[in-house]
Amino acid sequence: MRIAIVTGGAQGIGKGVVLHLLGKGWKVAAFDRDDEALADLAAESGSQPLLTQAVDVADEDGMAHAFAQVARWTDNAGLDLLVSNAGIADPVSGPIEELSLQEWRRWQDSHVTGAFLAVRGAVAPLRAREGSIVLMASTRALQSEPDTEAYAAAKGALCAMTHALAISLGPDIRVNAILPGWIETADWQKASARSEPEHRPIDRTQHPVGRIGVPADIAGAVEFLASDAAGFITGQQFVIDGGMTRRMIYAH
Ligand code: NAD
């Protein structure tokens, strides 16, 4: 049985990845700081092999404890996949001249420090099974709306970490980044926060594929990148955005 850790696995894209992998027969540990969302996930996953760990990915001691729990749960069997996905999903940090250092650090901690601690904890068990890593970046590493510097910087850092890690950890461990575009997650939240997605027609039609993304669009790519079919792919960035970053947007 293949074994994965997914951070931020209790809601949104991470939850989509967790349920997809469970459905494909994987054993999955979901790390998330939201207890209520983790409890919902555990209930939804039924009797499938899921371990939930309540942890903030930027908390060094908490992450060490969570990795120890996974090692115990798997009898030190190692790891096939780490999906480092947790982070503040809101890209808007506000005008740069009003952004406090403390706020700036919230984005860097959850995305960049969280990825560092997740990768550091996963390297030894991944080596044992020649596993792979997927870092969840964003198309906002490549292009921007105003007032999104903290998020853009964090996602750019993850893209740089991807190639650095691929060189450091190869040939044992492959490392790739996924850069999602607009992925609708309103209906992938914990029950108390769930809502029906509402979109304007233009939200859909502006995408070259004619729709907004869903967590399954990312989960399928994660599964592929973790598979032997992707054995020659490392250090790469995969934009999954329905073609939005390929659209020329000069005003007419
Ligand atoms: P989401 O808010 O729906 O889910 C994120 C989950 O991560 C939540 O369960 C939350 O509790 C958890 N989390 C957040 N910070 C954490 C921390 N410090 N420690 C532990 N858990 C933490 O978000 P999402 O939209 O599914 O986004 C998931 C990832 O994908 C994020 O890295 C986000 O930046 C990225 N992303 C999302 C989109 C999108 O359109 N949804 C687009 C590009 C990139």
Tab-separated table of C-alpha atoms and ligand atoms in Angstrom:
chain	number	residue	atom	x	y	z
A	1	MET	CA	0.000	0.000	0.000
A	2	ARG	CA	1.396	3.416	-0.955
A	3	ILE	CA	1.676	5.998	1.819
A	4	ALA	CA	1.207	9.780	1.562
A	5	ILE	CA	1.227	12.829	3.817
A	6	VAL	CA	-0.889	15.778	2.699
A	7	THR	CA	-0.561	19.049	4.626
A	8	GLY	CA	-3.612	21.281	4.726
A	9	GLY	CA	-5.459	18.075	3.974
A	10	ALA	CA	-8.692	18.777	5.845
A	11	GLN	CA	-10.299	21.235	3.408
A	12	GLY	CA	-10.138	22.541	-0.125
A	13	ILE	CA	-7.571	21.211	-2.581
A	14	GLY	CA	-5.785	19.207	0.115
A	15	LYS	CA	-8.996	17.424	1.046
A	16	GLY	CA	-9.589	16.685	-2.627
A	17	VAL	CA	-6.115	15.131	-2.823
A	18	VAL	CA	-6.619	13.101	0.373
A	19	LEU	CA	-9.965	11.634	-0.737
A	20	HIS	CA	-8.646	10.961	-4.255
A	21	LEU	CA	-5.608	9.060	-2.960
A	22	LEU	CA	-7.722	7.111	-0.449
A	23	GLY	CA	-10.028	6.171	-3.318
A	24	LYS	CA	-7.021	4.848	-5.232
A	25	GLY	CA	-6.027	2.592	-2.334
A	26	TRP	CA	-3.413	4.792	-0.691
A	27	LYS	CA	-2.841	5.129	3.041
A	28	VAL	CA	-2.948	8.850	3.848
A	29	ALA	CA	-1.976	11.081	6.767
A	30	ALA	CA	-3.669	14.500	6.694
A	31	PHE	CA	-1.949	17.310	8.627
A	32	ASP	CA	-4.098	20.387	9.302
A	33	ARG	CA	-4.470	23.002	12.013
A	34	ASP	CA	-8.294	22.896	11.920
A	35	ASP	CA	-9.562	20.218	14.343
A	36	GLU	CA	-13.169	20.536	13.280
A	37	ALA	CA	-12.292	20.124	9.603
A	38	LEU	CA	-10.119	17.097	10.408
A	39	ALA	CA	-13.021	15.490	12.292
A	40	ASP	CA	-15.309	16.079	9.282
A	41	LEU	CA	-12.712	14.554	6.969
A	42	ALA	CA	-12.337	11.485	9.195
A	43	ALA	CA	-16.115	11.014	9.210
A	44	GLU	CA	-16.318	11.380	5.408
A	45	SER	CA	-13.479	8.952	4.764
A	46	GLY	CA	-15.283	6.143	6.613
A	47	SER	CA	-13.149	3.053	7.184
A	48	GLN	CA	-10.407	4.030	4.729
A	49	PRO	CA	-6.824	4.164	6.090
A	50	LEU	CA	-6.597	7.808	7.163
A	51	LEU	CA	-4.553	9.311	10.010
A	52	THR	CA	-5.397	12.887	10.983
A	53	GLN	CA	-2.901	15.111	12.778
A	54	ALA	CA	-3.880	18.486	14.223
A	55	VAL	CA	-0.796	20.613	13.676
A	56	ASP	CA	0.275	24.013	12.428
A	57	VAL	CA	2.835	23.306	9.692
A	58	ALA	CA	4.969	26.255	10.841
A	59	ASP	CA	5.316	24.800	14.371
A	60	GLU	CA	8.603	22.887	14.563
A	61	ASP	CA	7.749	20.785	17.631
A	62	GLY	CA	4.241	20.095	16.413
A	63	MET	CA	5.549	18.867	13.057
A	64	ALA	CA	8.151	16.632	14.736
A	65	HIS	CA	5.352	15.091	16.796
A	66	ALA	CA	3.110	14.621	13.742
A	67	PHE	CA	5.889	12.881	11.778
A	68	ALA	CA	6.561	10.614	14.782
A	69	GLN	CA	2.873	9.672	14.821
A	70	VAL	CA	2.993	8.798	11.112
A	71	ALA	CA	6.103	6.662	11.637
A	72	ARG	CA	4.310	4.780	14.391
A	73	TRP	CA	1.105	4.411	12.355
A	74	THR	CA	3.038	2.975	9.406
A	75	ASP	CA	5.511	0.864	11.442
A	76	ASN	CA	8.346	2.968	9.996
A	77	ALA	CA	7.463	1.731	6.509
A	78	GLY	CA	8.582	4.999	4.900
A	79	LEU	CA	6.703	7.369	2.642
A	80	ASP	CA	5.822	7.425	-1.075
A	81	LEU	CA	4.544	10.991	-1.317
A	82	LEU	CA	4.545	14.323	0.497
A	83	VAL	CA	2.089	16.937	-0.721
A	84	SER	CA	3.004	20.233	0.940
A	85	ASN	CA	-0.199	22.152	0.386
A	86	ALA	CA	-1.062	23.981	3.627
A	87	GLY	CA	-1.048	27.741	3.706
A	88	ILE	CA	-3.145	30.875	3.874
A	89	ALA	CA	-5.149	30.581	0.669
A	90	ASP	CA	-6.208	34.260	0.643
A	91	PRO	CA	-3.784	36.019	-1.728
A	92	VAL	CA	-4.664	39.581	-0.673
A	93	SER	CA	-2.450	41.070	2.042
A	94	GLY	CA	-3.392	44.684	1.321
A	95	PRO	CA	-1.357	47.746	0.300
A	96	ILE	CA	2.357	47.112	0.838
A	97	GLU	CA	2.836	50.416	2.720
A	98	GLU	CA	0.275	49.278	5.304
A	99	LEU	CA	1.439	45.667	5.608
A	100	SER	CA	2.907	44.904	9.042
A	101	LEU	CA	5.923	42.652	9.428
A	102	GLN	CA	3.795	40.344	11.565
A	103	GLU	CA	1.206	39.978	8.782
A	104	TRP	CA	3.917	39.471	6.138
A	105	ARG	CA	5.352	36.677	8.268
A	106	ARG	CA	1.969	34.906	8.525
A	107	TRP	CA	2.087	34.191	4.781
A	108	GLN	CA	5.760	33.237	4.749
A	109	ASP	CA	5.358	30.997	7.824
A	110	SER	CA	2.377	29.029	6.584
A	111	HIS	CA	3.622	28.524	3.006
A	112	VAL	CA	7.425	28.608	3.093
A	113	THR	CA	8.394	27.610	6.637
A	114	GLY	CA	5.586	25.057	6.551
A	115	ALA	CA	6.979	23.531	3.356
A	116	PHE	CA	10.510	23.529	4.821
A	117	LEU	CA	9.428	21.680	7.968
A	118	ALA	CA	7.260	19.248	5.988
A	119	VAL	CA	10.037	18.435	3.530
A	120	ARG	CA	12.685	18.141	6.251
A	121	GLY	CA	10.525	15.707	8.181
A	122	ALA	CA	9.669	13.686	5.087
A	123	VAL	CA	13.096	13.251	3.495
A	124	ALA	CA	14.241	10.182	5.458
A	125	PRO	CA	10.984	8.203	5.072
A	126	LEU	CA	10.759	9.251	1.390
A	127	ARG	CA	14.297	8.015	0.714
A	128	ALA	CA	13.340	4.637	2.149
A	129	ARG	CA	10.755	4.160	-0.641
A	130	GLU	CA	12.155	6.455	-3.370
A	131	GLY	CA	9.104	8.632	-3.025
A	132	SER	CA	8.353	12.078	-4.368
A	133	ILE	CA	7.306	15.544	-3.245
A	134	VAL	CA	4.712	17.926	-4.656
A	135	LEU	CA	4.773	21.543	-3.457
A	136	MET	CA	1.537	23.499	-3.960
A	137	ALA	CA	2.504	26.862	-5.416
A	138	SER	CA	0.177	29.095	-7.479
A	139	THR	CA	-0.065	30.903	-10.795
A	140	ARG	CA	0.392	33.957	-8.566
A	141	ALA	CA	4.082	33.015	-8.499
A	142	LEU	CA	4.026	34.110	-12.162
A	143	GLN	CA	1.498	36.965	-12.413
A	144	SER	CA	-0.361	39.274	-10.036
A	145	GLU	CA	-3.329	41.350	-9.039
A	146	PRO	CA	-2.582	44.396	-6.816
A	147	ASP	CA	-1.831	44.034	-3.083
A	148	THR	CA	-0.761	40.396	-3.140
A	149	GLU	CA	2.987	40.713	-2.430
A	150	ALA	CA	3.120	38.413	0.621
A	151	TYR	CA	1.354	35.563	-1.161
A	152	ALA	CA	3.221	36.026	-4.466
A	153	ALA	CA	6.571	36.055	-2.641
A	154	ALA	CA	5.678	32.892	-0.717
A	155	LYS	CA	4.594	31.055	-3.872
A	156	GLY	CA	7.673	32.232	-5.772
A	157	ALA	CA	9.777	30.836	-2.933
A	158	LEU	CA	8.081	27.458	-3.287
A	159	CYS	CA	8.891	27.383	-7.015
A	160	ALA	CA	12.543	28.103	-6.233
A	161	MET	CA	12.560	25.478	-3.485
A	162	THR	CA	11.242	22.973	-6.000
A	163	HIS	CA	14.271	23.107	-8.281
A	164	ALA	CA	16.705	23.408	-5.368
A	165	LEU	CA	15.223	20.329	-3.684
A	166	ALA	CA	15.114	18.366	-6.936
A	167	ILE	CA	18.863	18.842	-7.300
A	168	SER	CA	19.632	18.133	-3.637
A	169	LEU	CA	17.395	15.093	-3.197
A	170	GLY	CA	17.793	13.362	-6.555
A	171	PRO	CA	18.080	10.657	-7.662
A	172	ASP	CA	16.222	9.170	-4.679
A	173	ILE	CA	13.403	11.702	-4.431
A	174	ARG	CA	11.689	13.627	-7.237
A	175	VAL	CA	10.315	17.102	-6.442
A	176	ASN	CA	7.766	19.026	-8.498
A	177	ALA	CA	5.483	22.025	-8.038
A	178	ILE	CA	1.873	22.458	-9.056
A	179	LEU	CA	0.732	26.003	-9.779
A	180	PRO	CA	-3.063	26.006	-9.595
A	181	GLY	CA	-5.133	28.802	-11.044
A	182	TRP	CA	-8.673	29.410	-9.780
A	183	ILE	CA	-9.795	26.262	-7.984
A	184	GLU	CA	-13.253	26.509	-6.399
A	185	THR	CA	-13.200	25.152	-2.847
A	186	ALA	CA	-16.344	26.643	-1.248
A	187	ASP	CA	-17.989	23.209	-1.322
A	188	TRP	CA	-14.817	21.513	0.003
A	189	GLN	CA	-14.761	23.240	3.392
A	190	LYS	CA	-15.737	21.777	6.777
A	191	ALA	CA	-19.518	21.388	7.121
A	192	SER	CA	-19.955	24.551	9.222
A	193	ALA	CA	-18.177	26.685	6.597
A	194	ARG	CA	-19.352	24.973	3.410
A	195	SER	CA	-21.299	26.886	0.764
A	196	GLU	CA	-22.551	26.402	-2.765
A	197	PRO	CA	-20.157	28.069	-5.212
A	198	GLU	CA	-21.613	31.110	-6.971
A	199	HIS	CA	-20.050	32.270	-10.223
A	200	ARG	CA	-20.831	34.845	-12.869
A	201	PRO	CA	-20.895	33.555	-16.453
A	202	ILE	CA	-17.695	35.556	-17.183
A	203	ASP	CA	-15.911	33.722	-14.370
A	204	ARG	CA	-16.300	30.548	-16.388
A	205	THR	CA	-16.083	31.816	-19.951
A	206	GLN	CA	-12.837	33.755	-19.435
A	207	HIS	CA	-11.125	30.400	-18.903
A	208	PRO	CA	-10.006	28.845	-22.221
A	209	VAL	CA	-11.453	25.525	-20.992
A	210	GLY	CA	-14.790	27.220	-20.212
A	211	ARG	CA	-14.937	26.486	-16.497
A	212	ILE	CA	-13.384	27.113	-13.093
A	213	GLY	CA	-11.149	24.425	-11.596
A	214	VAL	CA	-12.134	21.878	-8.961
A	215	PRO	CA	-9.929	20.006	-6.465
A	216	ALA	CA	-10.098	16.870	-8.623
A	217	ASP	CA	-8.180	18.745	-11.361
A	218	ILE	CA	-5.260	19.034	-8.951
A	219	ALA	CA	-5.649	15.627	-7.303
A	220	GLY	CA	-5.303	13.814	-10.627
A	221	ALA	CA	-2.085	15.679	-11.383
A	222	VAL	CA	-0.687	14.904	-7.931
A	223	GLU	CA	-1.380	11.211	-8.458
A	224	PHE	CA	0.363	11.320	-11.839
A	225	LEU	CA	3.432	13.142	-10.492
A	226	ALA	CA	3.736	10.531	-7.738
A	227	SER	CA	3.528	7.639	-10.206
A	228	ASP	CA	6.246	5.720	-12.027
A	229	ALA	CA	4.925	7.240	-15.261
A	230	ALA	CA	6.418	10.531	-14.023
A	231	GLY	CA	9.779	8.932	-13.208
A	232	PHE	CA	11.679	11.253	-15.601
A	233	ILE	CA	10.046	14.426	-14.261
A	234	THR	CA	11.664	16.432	-11.469
A	235	GLY	CA	12.270	20.071	-10.586
A	236	GLN	CA	9.349	21.180	-12.754
A	237	GLN	CA	6.420	23.584	-12.380
A	238	PHE	CA	3.023	22.498	-13.664
A	239	VAL	CA	0.493	25.248	-14.278
A	240	ILE	CA	-3.050	23.891	-13.928
A	241	ASP	CA	-5.318	26.856	-14.555
A	242	GLY	CA	-7.675	26.074	-17.422
A	243	GLY	CA	-5.363	28.065	-19.692
A	244	MET	CA	-5.815	31.434	-17.919
A	245	THR	CA	-2.110	32.305	-17.872
A	246	ARG	CA	-1.996	31.761	-21.647
A	247	ARG	CA	-4.698	34.338	-22.369
A	248	MET	CA	-3.532	37.746	-23.644
A	249	ILE	CA	-5.512	40.375	-21.704
A	250	TYR	CA	-4.699	43.730	-23.340
A	251	ALA	CA	-7.886	45.827	-23.116
A	252	HIS	CA	-9.650	46.540	-26.439
B	1	NAD	P1	-8.379	26.082	1.851
B	1	NAD	O1	-8.367	27.261	2.758
B	1	NAD	O2	-9.666	25.610	1.266
B	1	NAD	O3	-7.689	24.856	2.596
B	1	NAD	C1	-6.439	25.038	3.199
B	1	NAD	C2	-6.321	24.070	4.366
B	1	NAD	O4	-5.010	24.256	4.922
B	1	NAD	C3	-7.322	24.359	5.495
B	1	NAD	O5	-7.916	23.166	5.955
B	1	NAD	C4	-6.484	25.052	6.565
B	1	NAD	O6	-6.947	24.774	7.884
B	1	NAD	C5	-5.122	24.427	6.322
B	1	NAD	N1	-4.029	25.285	6.764
B	1	NAD	C6	-3.819	26.587	6.444
B	1	NAD	N2	-2.726	27.032	7.069
B	1	NAD	C7	-2.242	26.002	7.805
B	1	NAD	C8	-1.146	25.852	8.675
B	1	NAD	N3	-0.311	26.867	8.927
B	1	NAD	N4	-0.936	24.640	9.233
B	1	NAD	C9	-1.767	23.597	9.006
B	1	NAD	N5	-2.844	23.695	8.198
B	1	NAD	C10	-3.080	24.889	7.615
B	1	NAD	O7	-7.321	26.460	0.702
B	1	NAD	P2	-7.161	25.880	-0.795
B	1	NAD	O8	-7.786	26.865	-1.701
B	1	NAD	O9	-7.532	24.464	-0.851
B	1	NAD	O10	-5.582	26.042	-0.959
B	1	NAD	C11	-4.692	24.981	-0.721
B	1	NAD	C12	-3.331	25.360	-1.272
B	1	NAD	O11	-3.457	25.615	-2.675
B	1	NAD	C13	-2.758	26.634	-0.650
B	1	NAD	O12	-1.357	26.514	-0.568
B	1	NAD	C14	-3.140	27.696	-1.651
B	1	NAD	O13	-2.281	28.814	-1.588
B	1	NAD	C15	-2.987	26.913	-2.950
B	1	NAD	N6	-3.742	27.483	-4.068
B	1	NAD	C16	-5.092	27.524	-4.063
B	1	NAD	C17	-5.769	28.056	-5.173
B	1	NAD	C18	-7.270	28.122	-5.246
B	1	NAD	O14	-7.800	28.759	-6.171
B	1	NAD	N7	-8.012	27.479	-4.363
B	1	NAD	C19	-5.037	28.548	-6.255
B	1	NAD	C20	-3.650	28.485	-6.230
B	1	NAD	C21	-3.007	27.928	-5.140
